[in-house]
PDB file of C-alpha atoms and ligand atoms in Angstrom:
ATOM      1  CA  MET A   1       4.614  17.193  -2.593  1.00 74.00           C
ATOM      2  CA  ARG A   2       4.912  20.002  -5.096  1.00 84.00           C
ATOM      3  CA  CYS A   3       8.373  21.493  -5.484  1.00 90.00           C
ATOM      4  CA  PRO A   4       8.230  25.127  -4.316  1.00 91.00           C
ATOM      5  CA  SER A   5      10.795  26.031  -6.929  1.00 93.00           C
ATOM      6  CA  CYS A   6       9.526  24.437 -10.135  1.00 96.00           C
ATOM      7  CA  SER A   7       6.145  22.883  -9.107  1.00 92.00           C
ATOM      8  CA  HIS A   8       7.243  19.393 -10.120  1.00 91.00           C
ATOM      9  CA  LEU A   9       5.238  16.779  -8.203  1.00 88.00           C
ATOM     10  CA  GLU A  10       7.862  14.082  -7.664  1.00 90.00           C
ATOM     11  CA  SER A  11      10.498  14.356  -4.994  1.00 90.00           C
ATOM     12  CA  LYS A  12      12.595  11.977  -2.989  1.00 90.00           C
ATOM     13  CA  VAL A  13      12.984  12.030   0.760  1.00 88.00           C
ATOM     14  CA  VAL A  14      16.579  12.604   1.763  1.00 91.00           C
ATOM     15  CA  ASP A  15      15.995  12.785   5.505  1.00 88.00           C
ATOM     16  CA  SER A  16      13.061  12.365   7.859  1.00 85.00           C
ATOM     17  CA  ARG A  17      12.773  12.725  11.592  1.00 85.00           C
ATOM     18  CA  PRO A  18      10.067  13.476  14.128  1.00 78.00           C
ATOM     19  CA  SER A  19       9.388  17.132  14.876  1.00 73.00           C
ATOM     20  CA  GLU A  20      10.256  18.402  18.362  1.00 71.00           C
ATOM     21  CA  ASP A  21       6.782  17.801  19.750  1.00 68.00           C
ATOM     22  CA  GLY A  22       6.635  14.382  18.114  1.00 67.00           C
ATOM     23  CA  ALA A  23       3.316  15.138  16.418  1.00 67.00           C
ATOM     24  CA  ALA A  24       4.689  15.450  12.943  1.00 72.00           C
ATOM     25  CA  ILE A  25       7.408  14.161  10.714  1.00 77.00           C
ATOM     26  CA  ARG A  26       9.854  16.625   9.300  1.00 84.00           C
ATOM     27  CA  ARG A  27      11.116  15.582   5.906  1.00 86.00           C
ATOM     28  CA  ARG A  28      13.856  16.982   3.765  1.00 91.00           C
ATOM     29  CA  ARG A  29      12.936  16.412   0.149  1.00 93.00           C
ATOM     30  CA  GLU A  30      14.793  16.812  -3.083  1.00 95.00           C
ATOM     31  CA  CYS A  31      12.914  17.639  -6.261  1.00 95.00           C
ATOM     32  CA  LEU A  32      13.489  15.008  -8.948  1.00 94.00           C
ATOM     33  CA  ALA A  33      13.243  17.613 -11.687  1.00 95.00           C
ATOM     34  CA  CYS A  34      15.396  20.530 -10.519  1.00 97.00           C
ATOM     35  CA  GLY A  35      17.191  19.172  -7.438  1.00 96.00           C
ATOM     36  CA  HIS A  36      15.791  21.906  -5.181  1.00 95.00           C
ATOM     37  CA  ARG A  37      15.703  20.823  -1.527  1.00 95.00           C
ATOM     38  CA  PHE A  38      12.806  21.753   0.693  1.00 92.00           C
ATOM     39  CA  THR A  39      11.298  20.761   4.025  1.00 89.00           C
ATOM     40  CA  THR A  40       7.815  19.430   4.654  1.00 83.00           C
ATOM     41  CA  TYR A  41       6.012  18.714   7.892  1.00 77.00           C
ATOM     42  CA  GLU A  42       3.528  15.876   7.833  1.00 72.00           C
ATOM     43  CA  ARG A  43       1.143  15.338  10.675  1.00 65.00           C
ATOM     44  CA  LEU A  44       1.067  11.791  11.944  1.00 55.00           C
ATOM     45  CA  GLY A  45      -2.225  10.014  11.515  1.00 56.00           C
ATOM     46  CA  ASP A  46      -3.480  11.758   8.448  1.00 59.00           C
ATOM     47  CA  ASN A  47      -0.629  11.145   6.068  1.00 60.00           C
ATOM     48  CA  PRO A  48      -1.683   9.736   2.772  1.00 71.00           C
ATOM     49  CA  LEU A  49      -0.255   6.259   2.416  1.00 81.00           C
ATOM     50  CA  ILE A  50       2.072   5.893  -0.538  1.00 85.00           C
ATOM     51  CA  ILE A  51       2.190   2.699  -2.546  1.00 85.00           C
ATOM     52  CA  ILE A  52       5.542   1.855  -4.107  1.00 85.00           C
ATOM     53  CA  LYS A  53       4.977  -0.172  -7.233  1.00 81.00           C
ATOM     54  CA  SER A  54       7.297  -2.908  -8.486  1.00 75.00           C
ATOM     55  CA  ASP A  55       8.733  -0.649 -11.193  1.00 80.00           C
ATOM     56  CA  GLY A  56       9.744   1.837  -8.483  1.00 82.00           C
ATOM     57  CA  SER A  57       7.067   4.412  -9.214  1.00 84.00           C
ATOM     58  CA  SER A  58       4.674   5.457  -6.488  1.00 85.00           C
ATOM     59  CA  GLU A  59       1.048   6.418  -6.170  1.00 83.00           C
ATOM     60  CA  ALA A  60      -1.302   7.431  -3.373  1.00 83.00           C
ATOM     61  CA  TYR A  61      -3.042   4.542  -1.669  1.00 85.00           C
ATOM     62  CA  ASP A  62      -6.579   4.226  -2.986  1.00 84.00           C
ATOM     63  CA  ARG A  63      -8.994   2.273  -0.823  1.00 87.00           C
ATOM     64  CA  GLN A  64     -11.512   2.039  -3.656  1.00 86.00           C
ATOM     65  CA  LYS A  65      -8.924   0.507  -5.933  1.00 83.00           C
ATOM     66  CA  LEU A  66      -8.042  -2.162  -3.392  1.00 86.00           C
ATOM     67  CA  MET A  67     -11.747  -2.794  -2.863  1.00 88.00           C
ATOM     68  CA  ARG A  68     -12.306  -3.214  -6.602  1.00 84.00           C
ATOM     69  CA  GLY A  69      -9.515  -5.798  -6.775  1.00 83.00           C
ATOM     70  CA  LEU A  70     -11.011  -7.692  -3.859  1.00 88.00           C
ATOM     71  CA  LEU A  71     -14.534  -7.533  -5.282  1.00 87.00           C
ATOM     72  CA  ILE A  72     -13.297  -9.038  -8.545  1.00 83.00           C
ATOM     73  CA  ALA A  73     -11.477 -11.793  -6.666  1.00 85.00           C
ATOM     74  CA  CYS A  74     -14.611 -12.499  -4.627  1.00 90.00           C
ATOM     75  CA  ALA A  75     -17.085 -12.487  -7.526  1.00 86.00           C
ATOM     76  CA  LYS A  76     -19.802 -15.094  -6.939  1.00 90.00           C
ATOM     77  CA  ARG A  77     -18.166 -16.155  -3.664  1.00 92.00           C
ATOM     78  CA  PRO A  78     -20.059 -16.062  -0.379  1.00 93.00           C
ATOM     79  CA  ILE A  79     -18.288 -12.944   0.851  1.00 93.00           C
ATOM     80  CA  SER A  80     -20.152  -9.735   1.584  1.00 92.00           C
ATOM     81  CA  PRO A  81     -18.871  -6.243   0.767  1.00 90.00           C
ATOM     82  CA  GLU A  82     -19.008  -5.627   4.535  1.00 90.00           C
ATOM     83  CA  GLN A  83     -16.499  -8.433   5.091  1.00 94.00           C
ATOM     84  CA  LEU A  84     -14.191  -6.915   2.496  1.00 94.00           C
ATOM     85  CA  SER A  85     -14.597  -3.501   4.038  1.00 92.00           C
ATOM     86  CA  SER A  86     -13.535  -4.801   7.446  1.00 92.00           C
ATOM     87  CA  LEU A  87     -10.672  -6.691   5.792  1.00 95.00           C
ATOM     88  CA  ILE A  88      -9.406  -3.378   4.413  1.00 92.00           C
ATOM     89  CA  ASP A  89     -10.014  -1.674   7.777  1.00 89.00           C
ATOM     90  CA  SER A  90      -7.787  -4.288   9.349  1.00 90.00           C
ATOM     91  CA  ILE A  91      -4.998  -3.617   6.840  1.00 90.00           C
ATOM     92  CA  GLU A  92      -5.259   0.140   7.335  1.00 85.00           C
ATOM     93  CA  THR A  93      -5.178  -0.267  11.112  1.00 82.00           C
ATOM     94  CA  GLU A  94      -2.070  -2.424  10.923  1.00 85.00           C
ATOM     95  CA  LEU A  95      -0.334   0.128   8.726  1.00 82.00           C
ATOM     96  CA  ARG A  96      -1.326   2.981  11.058  1.00 75.00           C
ATOM     97  CA  ASN A  97      -0.089   1.069  14.081  1.00 76.00           C
ATOM     98  CA  THR A  98       3.309   0.568  12.500  1.00 76.00           C
ATOM     99  CA  SER A  99       3.384   4.246  11.451  1.00 70.00           C
ATOM    100  CA  ARG A 100       4.234   3.275   7.926  1.00 75.00           C
ATOM    101  CA  ASN A 101       3.700   5.931   5.300  1.00 79.00           C
ATOM    102  CA  GLU A 102       4.945   3.845   2.422  1.00 85.00           C
ATOM    103  CA  ILE A 103       4.380   0.248   1.477  1.00 87.00           C
ATOM    104  CA  GLY A 104       5.312  -1.831  -1.544  1.00 86.00           C
ATOM    105  CA  SER A 105       2.376  -2.853  -3.694  1.00 82.00           C
ATOM    106  CA  LYS A 106       3.433  -6.478  -3.251  1.00 80.00           C
ATOM    107  CA  ASP A 107       3.497  -6.111   0.547  1.00 85.00           C
ATOM    108  CA  LEU A 108       0.040  -4.588   0.464  1.00 87.00           C
ATOM    109  CA  GLY A 109      -1.119  -7.486  -1.700  1.00 86.00           C
ATOM    110  CA  ASP A 110       0.379  -9.919   0.812  1.00 87.00           C
ATOM    111  CA  MET A 111      -1.476  -8.245   3.689  1.00 91.00           C
ATOM    112  CA  ALA A 112      -4.708  -8.648   1.742  1.00 91.00           C
ATOM    113  CA  LEU A 113      -3.890 -12.270   0.888  1.00 91.00           C
ATOM    114  CA  VAL A 114      -3.251 -13.277   4.482  1.00 92.00           C
ATOM    115  CA  ARG A 115      -6.700 -11.991   5.390  1.00 95.00           C
ATOM    116  CA  LEU A 116      -8.410 -13.321   2.279  1.00 93.00           C
ATOM    117  CA  ALA A 117      -7.060 -16.807   2.943  1.00 92.00           C
ATOM    118  CA  LYS A 118      -9.144 -16.884   6.134  1.00 93.00           C
ATOM    119  CA  LEU A 119     -12.306 -15.950   4.256  1.00 93.00           C
ATOM    120  CA  ASP A 120     -12.332 -17.934   1.054  1.00 93.00           C
ATOM    121  CA  ASP A 121      -9.862 -20.212  -0.762  1.00 91.00           C
ATOM    122  CA  VAL A 122     -11.119 -19.449  -4.256  1.00 91.00           C
ATOM    123  CA  ALA A 123     -10.978 -15.684  -3.721  1.00 90.00           C
ATOM    124  CA  TYR A 124      -7.483 -16.123  -2.286  1.00 90.00           C
ATOM    125  CA  VAL A 125      -6.219 -17.880  -5.419  1.00 88.00           C
ATOM    126  CA  ARG A 126      -7.865 -15.371  -7.733  1.00 86.00           C
ATOM    127  CA  PHE A 127      -6.384 -12.436  -5.853  1.00 87.00           C
ATOM    128  CA  ALA A 128      -3.011 -14.153  -5.588  1.00 84.00           C
ATOM    129  CA  SER A 129      -2.857 -14.774  -9.312  1.00 79.00           C
ATOM    130  CA  VAL A 130      -3.192 -11.062  -9.901  1.00 71.00           C
ATOM    131  CA  TYR A 131      -1.101  -9.620  -7.102  1.00 66.00           C
ATOM    132  CA  LYS A 132       1.565 -12.143  -6.286  1.00 60.00           C
ATOM    133  CA  ASP A 133       3.106 -12.006  -9.713  1.00 57.00           C
ATOM    134  CA  PHE A 134       3.987 -15.663  -9.760  1.00 49.00           C
ATOM    135  CA  GLN A 135       7.231 -16.426 -11.545  1.00 49.00           C
ATOM    136  CA  ASN A 136       6.287 -19.902 -12.638  1.00 49.00           C
ATOM    137  CA  VAL A 137       3.729 -22.645 -12.346  1.00 50.00           C
ATOM    138  CA  GLU A 138       5.583 -24.384  -9.511  1.00 56.00           C
ATOM    139  CA  GLU A 139       5.417 -21.282  -7.396  1.00 59.00           C
ATOM    140  CA  PHE A 140       1.711 -21.028  -8.036  1.00 51.00           C
ATOM    141  CA  ALA A 141       1.206 -24.698  -7.176  1.00 57.00           C
ATOM    142  CA  ALA A 142       3.192 -24.255  -3.980  1.00 62.00           C
ATOM    143  CA  ALA A 143       0.939 -21.392  -2.960  1.00 58.00           C
ATOM    144  CA  LEU A 144      -2.104 -23.557  -3.596  1.00 53.00           C
ATOM    145  CA  GLU A 145      -0.700 -26.310  -1.388  1.00 59.00           C
ATOM    146  CA  GLY A 146       0.043 -23.793   1.306  1.00 60.00           C
ATOM    147  CA  MET A 147      -3.664 -23.117   1.648  1.00 53.00           C
ATOM    148  CA  ASN A 148      -4.570 -26.572   2.867  1.00 44.00           C
TER     149      ASN A 148
HETATM  150 ZN1   ZN B 201      11.855  21.441  -8.597  1.00 84.99          ZN
END
């Protein structure tokens, strides 16, 4: 959302509520650069999903990026790109059904992991090692045991 006052791209949402007809979300935003407050209307259904990263910054959800991560995790495993595509479809559907516009990168990783675990153990561990940000070896070992 570009600030109408100074064109800065980052703003925070200070209030959001459904519009009167329920087909959109009305958001009050505050520009992080100049503090200008403005209102946006976002249609439900075609909102870009925002990923909140662990350092607090955000970026637009990128299906291709998620797919790349999954393809790397599934290298040389008996999983087809079609299976990964439907895995991502399933995540996107769940997010749409809960009307979430924002999700933490770790939560998104978890949603992928739950689905990956059903497809392939090796791919699960590879993906987990990247996305779960394990604190220590014990935690990693516990996750491995949880797969059995
Ligand atoms: Zn501004």
